[in-house]
Structure formats: C-alpha cells, structure tokens
mmCIF file of C-alpha atoms in Angstrom:
data_model
loop_
_atom_site.group_PDB
_atom_site.id
_atom_site.type_symbol
_atom_site.label_atom_id
_atom_site.label_comp_id
_atom_site.label_asym_id
_atom_site.label_seq_id
_atom_site.Cartn_x
_atom_site.Cartn_y
_atom_site.Cartn_z
ATOM 1 C CA MET A 1 34.673 0.712 -23.821
ATOM 2 C CA THR A 2 34.829 4.469 -23.504
ATOM 3 C CA ARG A 3 31.470 4.888 -25.223
ATOM 4 C CA ARG A 4 29.950 2.265 -22.949
ATOM 5 C CA PHE A 5 31.253 4.124 -19.916
ATOM 6 C CA ASN A 6 29.813 7.407 -21.137
ATOM 7 C CA LYS A 7 26.364 5.896 -21.679
ATOM 8 C CA THR A 8 26.419 4.439 -18.203
ATOM 9 C CA ALA A 9 27.441 7.787 -16.730
ATOM 10 C CA VAL A 10 24.692 9.589 -18.589
ATOM 11 C CA LEU A 11 22.139 7.014 -17.445
ATOM 12 C CA ALA A 12 23.296 7.307 -13.835
ATOM 13 C CA ALA A 13 23.059 11.091 -13.988
ATOM 14 C CA ALA A 14 19.555 10.891 -15.429
ATOM 15 C CA VAL A 15 18.436 8.517 -12.689
ATOM 16 C CA ALA A 16 19.943 10.763 -10.028
ATOM 17 C CA LEU A 17 18.172 13.762 -11.504
ATOM 18 C CA ALA A 18 14.846 11.897 -11.565
ATOM 19 C CA ILE A 19 15.221 10.840 -7.960
ATOM 20 C CA THR A 20 16.083 14.381 -6.932
ATOM 21 C CA GLY A 21 13.094 15.721 -8.796
ATOM 22 C CA CYS A 22 10.730 13.307 -7.023
ATOM 23 C CA ALA A 23 12.134 13.881 -3.553
ATOM 24 C CA LYS A 24 9.888 15.632 -1.036
ATOM 25 C CA GLU A 25 10.913 19.206 -0.431
ATOM 26 C CA ASP A 26 12.251 19.746 3.073
ATOM 27 C CA THR A 27 10.267 22.634 4.510
ATOM 28 C CA SER A 28 11.130 22.001 8.158
ATOM 29 C CA VAL A 29 12.204 24.965 10.259
ATOM 30 C CA THR A 30 13.171 25.873 13.795
ATOM 31 C CA THR A 31 11.486 28.818 15.496
ATOM 32 C CA GLU A 32 13.440 31.569 17.225
ATOM 33 C CA THR A 33 12.739 29.834 20.532
ATOM 34 C CA GLY A 34 14.301 26.588 19.286
ATOM 35 C CA VAL A 35 11.086 24.655 18.554
ATOM 36 C CA PRO A 36 11.305 22.463 15.437
ATOM 37 C CA LEU A 37 8.305 22.520 13.081
ATOM 38 C CA ILE A 38 7.731 20.597 9.856
ATOM 39 C CA LYS A 39 6.541 23.701 7.988
ATOM 40 C CA ALA A 40 7.444 27.367 8.194
ATOM 41 C CA GLY A 41 4.793 29.562 9.782
ATOM 42 C CA ALA A 42 2.566 26.682 10.878
ATOM 43 C CA LEU A 43 1.989 24.295 13.743
ATOM 44 C CA THR A 44 0.642 21.213 11.973
ATOM 45 C CA THR A 45 -1.819 19.129 13.985
ATOM 46 C CA CYS A 46 -2.889 15.561 13.273
ATOM 47 C CA THR A 47 -6.430 14.724 14.350
ATOM 48 C CA HIS A 48 -9.211 12.301 13.451
ATOM 49 C CA LEU A 49 -12.614 13.673 12.474
ATOM 50 C CA PRO A 50 -15.295 13.818 13.612
ATOM 51 C CA TYR A 51 -14.957 13.751 17.387
ATOM 52 C CA ALA A 52 -17.118 16.587 18.676
ATOM 53 C CA PRO A 53 -16.807 18.505 20.920
ATOM 54 C CA PHE A 54 -13.034 18.019 20.705
ATOM 55 C CA GLN A 55 -12.700 18.392 16.954
ATOM 56 C CA SER A 56 -15.250 18.508 14.146
ATOM 57 C CA LYS A 57 -16.211 20.644 11.152
ATOM 58 C CA ASP A 58 -18.652 23.512 11.522
ATOM 59 C CA SER A 59 -21.219 24.510 8.888
ATOM 60 C CA SER A 60 -18.537 26.319 6.883
ATOM 61 C CA GLY A 61 -16.208 23.313 6.857
ATOM 62 C CA LYS A 62 -13.756 24.792 9.362
ATOM 63 C CA VAL A 63 -12.375 22.405 11.983
ATOM 64 C CA VAL A 64 -13.261 23.627 15.468
ATOM 65 C CA GLY A 65 -13.488 22.243 18.991
ATOM 66 C CA PHE A 66 -11.969 22.012 22.446
ATOM 67 C CA ASP A 67 -8.680 20.482 21.293
ATOM 68 C CA VAL A 68 -8.438 22.903 18.383
ATOM 69 C CA ALA A 69 -8.867 25.931 20.637
ATOM 70 C CA LEU A 70 -6.190 24.721 23.065
ATOM 71 C CA ILE A 71 -3.653 23.997 20.322
ATOM 72 C CA ASP A 72 -4.383 27.451 18.886
ATOM 73 C CA LEU A 73 -2.933 28.786 22.151
ATOM 74 C CA VAL A 74 0.262 26.803 21.507
ATOM 75 C CA ALA A 75 0.457 28.123 17.947
ATOM 76 C CA THR A 76 0.035 31.693 19.187
ATOM 77 C CA LYS A 77 2.811 31.154 21.712
ATOM 78 C CA LEU A 78 5.087 30.022 18.864
ATOM 79 C CA GLY A 79 4.063 32.916 16.625
ATOM 80 C CA VAL A 80 2.542 30.676 13.943
ATOM 81 C CA THR A 81 -0.919 29.487 12.886
ATOM 82 C CA GLN A 82 -2.404 26.041 13.365
ATOM 83 C CA GLU A 83 -2.957 23.823 10.321
ATOM 84 C CA ILE A 84 -4.979 20.627 10.768
ATOM 85 C CA VAL A 85 -4.531 17.282 9.039
ATOM 86 C CA ASP A 86 -7.363 14.721 9.261
ATOM 87 C CA THR A 87 -5.885 11.243 9.443
ATOM 88 C CA PRO A 88 -6.895 7.761 10.717
ATOM 89 C CA PHE A 89 -6.552 7.370 14.487
ATOM 90 C CA GLU A 90 -4.303 4.329 14.147
ATOM 91 C CA GLY A 91 -1.557 6.447 12.601
ATOM 92 C CA ILE A 92 -1.898 8.951 15.430
ATOM 93 C CA LYS A 93 -1.792 6.608 18.413
ATOM 94 C CA SER A 94 1.009 4.485 16.909
ATOM 95 C CA GLY A 95 3.239 7.516 16.449
ATOM 96 C CA SER A 96 3.733 6.771 12.757
ATOM 97 C CA ASP A 97 2.237 10.063 11.554
ATOM 98 C CA LEU A 98 4.529 12.091 13.805
ATOM 99 C CA ASN A 99 7.563 9.977 12.910
ATOM 100 C CA ALA A 100 6.836 10.412 9.198
ATOM 101 C CA GLY A 101 6.744 14.188 9.523
ATOM 102 C CA LYS A 102 3.055 14.391 8.735
ATOM 103 C CA CYS A 103 2.454 16.715 11.676
ATOM 104 C CA ASP A 104 4.108 18.356 14.660
ATOM 105 C CA VAL A 105 1.533 17.525 17.319
ATOM 106 C CA ALA A 106 -1.364 15.098 17.725
ATOM 107 C CA ALA A 107 -4.616 16.381 19.226
ATOM 108 C CA ALA A 108 -7.367 13.818 18.940
ATOM 109 C CA GLY A 109 -9.139 13.412 22.257
ATOM 110 C CA MET A 110 -6.458 10.822 23.001
ATOM 111 C CA THR A 111 -6.172 9.070 26.356
ATOM 112 C CA ILE A 112 -2.715 8.821 27.892
ATOM 113 C CA THR A 113 -1.789 5.157 28.352
ATOM 114 C CA ASP A 114 1.432 3.343 29.233
ATOM 115 C CA GLU A 115 1.352 1.565 25.883
ATOM 116 C CA ARG A 116 1.052 4.812 23.931
ATOM 117 C CA LYS A 117 3.819 6.374 26.015
ATOM 118 C CA GLN A 118 6.187 3.866 24.414
ATOM 119 C CA VAL A 119 5.799 5.570 21.025
ATOM 120 C CA LEU A 120 4.642 9.100 21.909
ATOM 121 C CA ASP A 121 5.655 11.862 24.293
ATOM 122 C CA PHE A 122 2.520 13.206 25.995
ATOM 123 C CA SER A 123 1.801 16.642 27.358
ATOM 124 C CA ASP A 124 0.481 17.206 30.834
ATOM 125 C CA PRO A 125 -3.139 15.961 31.034
ATOM 126 C CA TYR A 126 -5.631 18.548 29.808
ATOM 127 C CA PHE A 127 -8.951 16.729 30.276
ATOM 128 C CA ASP A 128 -10.402 14.109 32.658
ATOM 129 C CA ALA A 129 -12.500 11.633 30.691
ATOM 130 C CA THR A 130 -14.992 8.899 31.527
ATOM 131 C CA GLN A 131 -16.646 6.301 29.315
ATOM 132 C CA ALA A 132 -20.413 6.193 28.896
ATOM 133 C CA LEU A 133 -23.002 3.702 27.687
ATOM 134 C CA ALA A 134 -25.516 5.260 25.279
ATOM 135 C CA VAL A 135 -28.843 3.778 24.162
ATOM 136 C CA GLN A 136 -31.798 4.953 22.138
ATOM 137 C CA THR A 137 -34.168 7.034 24.242
ATOM 138 C CA GLY A 138 -36.718 4.937 26.093
ATOM 139 C CA LYS A 139 -34.674 1.747 26.370
ATOM 140 C CA THR A 140 -34.221 0.482 29.895
ATOM 141 C CA VAL A 141 -30.657 -0.832 29.634
ATOM 142 C CA LYS A 142 -28.502 0.427 32.509
ATOM 143 C CA THR A 143 -25.715 -2.148 32.826
ATOM 144 C CA LEU A 144 -23.502 -4.281 30.615
ATOM 145 C CA GLU A 145 -25.097 -7.398 32.075
ATOM 146 C CA GLU A 146 -28.456 -6.361 30.617
ATOM 147 C CA LEU A 147 -26.936 -6.538 27.125
ATOM 148 C CA ALA A 148 -26.583 -10.332 27.222
ATOM 149 C CA GLY A 149 -27.277 -11.747 23.778
ATOM 150 C CA LYS A 150 -27.123 -8.262 22.229
ATOM 151 C CA ARG A 151 -24.694 -6.277 20.070
ATOM 152 C CA LEU A 152 -22.664 -3.493 21.693
ATOM 153 C CA GLY A 153 -20.894 -0.917 19.530
ATOM 154 C CA VAL A 154 -17.495 0.650 20.196
ATOM 155 C CA GLN A 155 -15.045 2.786 18.237
ATOM 156 C CA GLY A 156 -12.093 0.745 17.026
ATOM 157 C CA GLY A 157 -8.630 1.544 18.365
ATOM 158 C CA THR A 158 -9.896 3.449 21.407
ATOM 159 C CA THR A 159 -9.584 2.918 25.142
ATOM 160 C CA GLY A 160 -13.365 2.519 25.203
ATOM 161 C CA GLU A 161 -13.021 -0.537 22.999
ATOM 162 C CA ASP A 162 -10.253 -1.884 25.246
ATOM 163 C CA TYR A 163 -12.330 -1.310 28.384
ATOM 164 C CA ILE A 164 -15.428 -3.032 27.030
ATOM 165 C CA LYS A 165 -13.561 -6.029 25.655
ATOM 166 C CA THR A 166 -11.811 -6.446 28.998
ATOM 167 C CA GLN A 167 -15.107 -6.223 30.919
ATOM 168 C CA VAL A 168 -16.857 -8.660 28.588
ATOM 169 C CA GLY A 169 -13.965 -11.103 28.880
ATOM 170 C CA GLU A 170 -13.478 -10.872 32.645
ATOM 171 C CA LYS A 171 -17.205 -11.107 33.403
ATOM 172 C CA LYS A 172 -17.774 -13.738 30.697
ATOM 173 C CA LEU A 173 -20.668 -11.745 29.297
ATOM 174 C CA ASP A 174 -22.577 -13.004 26.277
ATOM 175 C CA ILE A 175 -22.212 -9.740 24.333
ATOM 176 C CA GLU A 176 -21.179 -9.299 20.712
ATOM 177 C CA VAL A 177 -18.780 -6.339 20.651
ATOM 178 C CA VAL A 178 -18.840 -4.614 17.250
ATOM 179 C CA SER A 179 -16.030 -2.179 16.397
ATOM 180 C CA TYR A 180 -16.605 0.767 14.042
ATOM 181 C CA LYS A 181 -13.909 2.718 12.213
ATOM 182 C CA ASP A 182 -14.899 6.127 13.567
ATOM 183 C CA LEU A 183 -17.332 7.961 15.817
ATOM 184 C CA ALA A 184 -19.757 8.860 13.025
ATOM 185 C CA ALA A 185 -20.137 5.201 12.029
ATOM 186 C CA LEU A 186 -20.666 4.196 15.668
ATOM 187 C CA GLN A 187 -23.341 6.832 16.219
ATOM 188 C CA GLN A 188 -25.079 5.864 12.988
ATOM 189 C CA ALA A 189 -25.084 2.220 14.069
ATOM 190 C CA LEU A 190 -26.797 3.128 17.339
ATOM 191 C CA ALA A 191 -29.318 5.411 15.634
ATOM 192 C CA THR A 192 -30.308 2.705 13.109
ATOM 193 C CA ASN A 193 -30.563 -0.198 15.580
ATOM 194 C CA GLN A 194 -27.507 -2.008 14.268
ATOM 195 C CA VAL A 195 -26.410 -2.230 17.911
ATOM 196 C CA GLU A 196 -28.418 -2.211 21.129
ATOM 197 C CA ALA A 197 -26.044 0.225 22.844
ATOM 198 C CA ALA A 198 -22.730 1.965 22.256
ATOM 199 C CA VAL A 199 -19.770 3.067 24.363
ATOM 200 C CA ASN A 200 -17.596 6.153 23.944
ATOM 201 C CA ASP A 201 -16.428 9.136 25.974
ATOM 202 C CA LEU A 202 -19.138 10.945 27.956
ATOM 203 C CA PRO A 203 -18.563 14.430 26.441
ATOM 204 C CA VAL A 204 -18.907 12.938 22.964
ATOM 205 C CA TRP A 205 -22.334 11.495 23.795
ATOM 206 C CA ASN A 206 -23.405 14.726 25.471
ATOM 207 C CA GLU A 207 -22.546 16.626 22.292
ATOM 208 C CA TYR A 208 -24.434 14.111 20.159
ATOM 209 C CA ILE A 209 -27.502 14.355 22.406
ATOM 210 C CA LYS A 210 -27.492 18.156 22.121
ATOM 211 C CA ALA A 211 -27.408 17.877 18.335
ATOM 212 C CA ASN A 212 -30.034 15.104 18.225
ATOM 213 C CA PRO A 213 -32.499 15.793 21.062
ATOM 214 C CA GLY A 214 -34.817 12.988 22.095
ATOM 215 C CA LYS A 215 -33.036 10.251 20.142
ATOM 216 C CA VAL A 216 -30.263 9.001 22.419
ATOM 217 C CA GLU A 217 -29.594 9.083 26.154
ATOM 218 C CA VAL A 218 -26.735 8.133 28.446
ATOM 219 C CA ALA A 219 -27.694 4.971 30.324
ATOM 220 C CA ALA A 220 -24.591 4.525 32.496
ATOM 221 C CA GLY A 221 -21.113 5.867 33.099
ATOM 222 C CA PHE A 222 -17.821 4.076 33.695
ATOM 223 C CA ASP A 223 -15.207 5.979 35.698
ATOM 224 C CA THR A 224 -12.070 4.609 34.075
ATOM 225 C CA GLY A 225 -9.736 7.308 35.414
ATOM 226 C CA GLU A 226 -8.677 8.343 31.917
ATOM 227 C CA GLN A 227 -6.988 11.618 31.046
ATOM 228 C CA TYR A 228 -6.387 13.144 27.631
ATOM 229 C CA GLY A 229 -3.021 14.435 26.490
ATOM 230 C CA PHE A 230 -1.574 16.057 23.390
ATOM 231 C CA ALA A 231 1.314 14.143 21.852
ATOM 232 C CA VAL A 232 4.546 14.944 20.028
ATOM 233 C CA LYS A 233 7.216 12.826 18.408
ATOM 234 C CA LYS A 234 9.434 10.975 20.856
ATOM 235 C CA GLY A 235 12.292 13.238 21.923
ATOM 236 C CA ASN A 236 10.752 16.525 20.751
ATOM 237 C CA ALA A 237 11.353 18.146 24.130
ATOM 238 C CA GLU A 238 11.220 21.726 22.831
ATOM 239 C CA LEU A 239 7.711 21.440 21.390
ATOM 240 C CA LEU A 240 6.482 19.431 24.374
ATOM 241 C CA LYS A 241 7.716 22.188 26.683
ATOM 242 C CA ALA A 242 5.872 24.809 24.613
ATOM 243 C CA VAL A 243 2.634 22.802 24.761
ATOM 244 C CA ASN A 244 2.860 22.369 28.520
ATOM 245 C CA GLU A 245 3.679 26.037 29.057
ATOM 246 C CA ALA A 246 0.686 27.108 26.956
ATOM 247 C CA LEU A 247 -1.615 24.786 28.926
ATOM 248 C CA ALA A 248 -0.255 26.049 32.256
ATOM 249 C CA ALA A 249 -0.689 29.672 31.188
ATOM 250 C CA ALA A 250 -4.280 28.995 30.062
ATOM 251 C CA ARG A 251 -5.137 27.431 33.410
ATOM 252 C CA GLY A 252 -3.545 30.359 35.213
ATOM 253 C CA ASP A 253 -5.221 33.215 33.342
ATOM 254 C CA GLY A 254 -8.693 31.654 33.054
ATOM 255 C CA LYS A 255 -8.516 30.985 29.309
ATOM 256 C CA TYR A 256 -8.762 27.226 29.841
ATOM 257 C CA ASP A 257 -12.001 27.635 31.796
ATOM 258 C CA GLU A 258 -13.436 29.841 29.036
ATOM 259 C CA ILE A 259 -12.630 27.270 26.361
ATOM 260 C CA TYR A 260 -13.943 24.458 28.554
ATOM 261 C CA LYS A 261 -17.261 26.250 29.076
ATOM 262 C CA GLN A 262 -17.592 26.994 25.361
ATOM 263 C CA TRP A 263 -17.033 23.421 24.168
ATOM 264 C CA ILE A 264 -17.734 21.116 27.117
ATOM 265 C CA GLY A 265 -19.973 23.023 29.518
ATOM 266 C CA GLU A 266 -19.614 24.152 33.102
ATOM 267 C CA LYS A 267 -16.326 22.976 34.550
ATOM 268 C CA PRO A 268 -16.745 20.492 37.441
ATOM 269 C CA ALA A 269 -15.726 21.744 40.872
ATOM 270 C CA ALA A 270 -12.201 20.732 41.799
#
C-alpha cells in the first residue's frame, strides 16, 4: 500500500511538472502610468492584412498605413514600441483575440457598430468612412439595380457585406452576393471578372486604383454614416484612455492631419 501511494505521488508530481512546463509564460506588465500590456516594452496590435491604406506591407515587408501610424502615437505615449499581429478579422471583431491576450489593441479599419460594442470597447472615432461600388474601367454600372442577374463581391464579416445584403433583401434585387475572405481575394475577383462589381470602403478602392491605374474605377458611393474606431478588451479603461488622449493630442497639434494626408489624401473640409 505504501509503495502504491509513492508511485501515485511520483506520477502526480510528474504530471504537474509537465503541465507547468507547457504553460504559457506570463509576460504581462503594467506601465508606470497604470496601463496594462500583454508584453513588456510593446503595444501589441491585432490587424488583418492587407487593407491599404490603413494597414499593408511595404516592399520591405514592414506593416505600414494610416492605422499603424496612429497607433504608433499611442505606443510613443506609453513609452513602448508597436508590435503587429496579423490575424483573421473574425477574431478581431468578436473580441476573442483581445480576450485571449493575443493583443492589447485592435486596429483594422473597423467600423464602430452597436453589435461590436457588446464585445469590444471602442475609442473615439478616428475616421469617417463610406462604402463604394467598384467596377472594371469602362463598365457603365452605376447602381445596384443595374446588377440584376449579376454577381456582386463583398468582403466577408464587414459592414459592407451587411449593407449590401440588407439592400439586396429590402429591394428584392436579383443579385448574387459573393463573400470573399479578405480584401486581396475580393480585388482579385473583380480584376478577373469573377464578379461584375465589388463593394468595400472608398479609401480602399482609391488606394487600389492608384496602384492599378486604368483597371478599376469607382462607380457609386453609399454614405452609410460609418466611423472607424480602435478597440480594446472590455473593461480596459486605462488603455482606452491612453488611445483617446493620443488621438486628441494628434488632432490638436496637427499630427493627425499630416498622417491623414500621407495615407488618405487631402483632408475634407469640416
């Protein structure tokens, strides 16, 4: 009986040691200003690539863009550097990536919605967005109604997809809505005639047109009243405050306008 007990104890200790050895190291820290971060010396950002001009890789493989530049301001305020994690958009908008400690903040050209507010805490809006209908250059399509009997591409999991599906349903339009996993797949589908037209945010199409002159044009715009926001884990008030303060400071000292001009273009008159 004693020997049996000792074997059991040894086995239990071995299992405990194995579990401890496999456990993820806790590298979370709190800055001097009381902001919790998942990793010392870094503000970790979840995004979904590519989504130019908000975030995409340059020729050297570095992730750059409008969102990236704004979050860099937050990182500077906290005295750390920004580190970027590329992850599917579904995990970002659902809050699961933030809840799992995959990142501190989400910056993915993400529209603030009531549904997303249930699982995320959003910053103050930092960008006014509209949806746009893009077609291959030379096509005469200007409205959704003109796409009857055709295929219309959207990016899955986005407010653009939601808007189009609602319009098609409410207007009883005979349009086949095709959802693509990311922006690159959607743009490729339009370029190769897999769809007659495609819908996404206007700045995204403008960036694509600059990079591919003469191939695609914006046929129509849809003013959906959308605004982008950065997001943090529910209840992370300290980091949310830091994000909002960095955005407010950038608007006050002209840095926001500089970044806007660099990545988006001339800022619309207020």
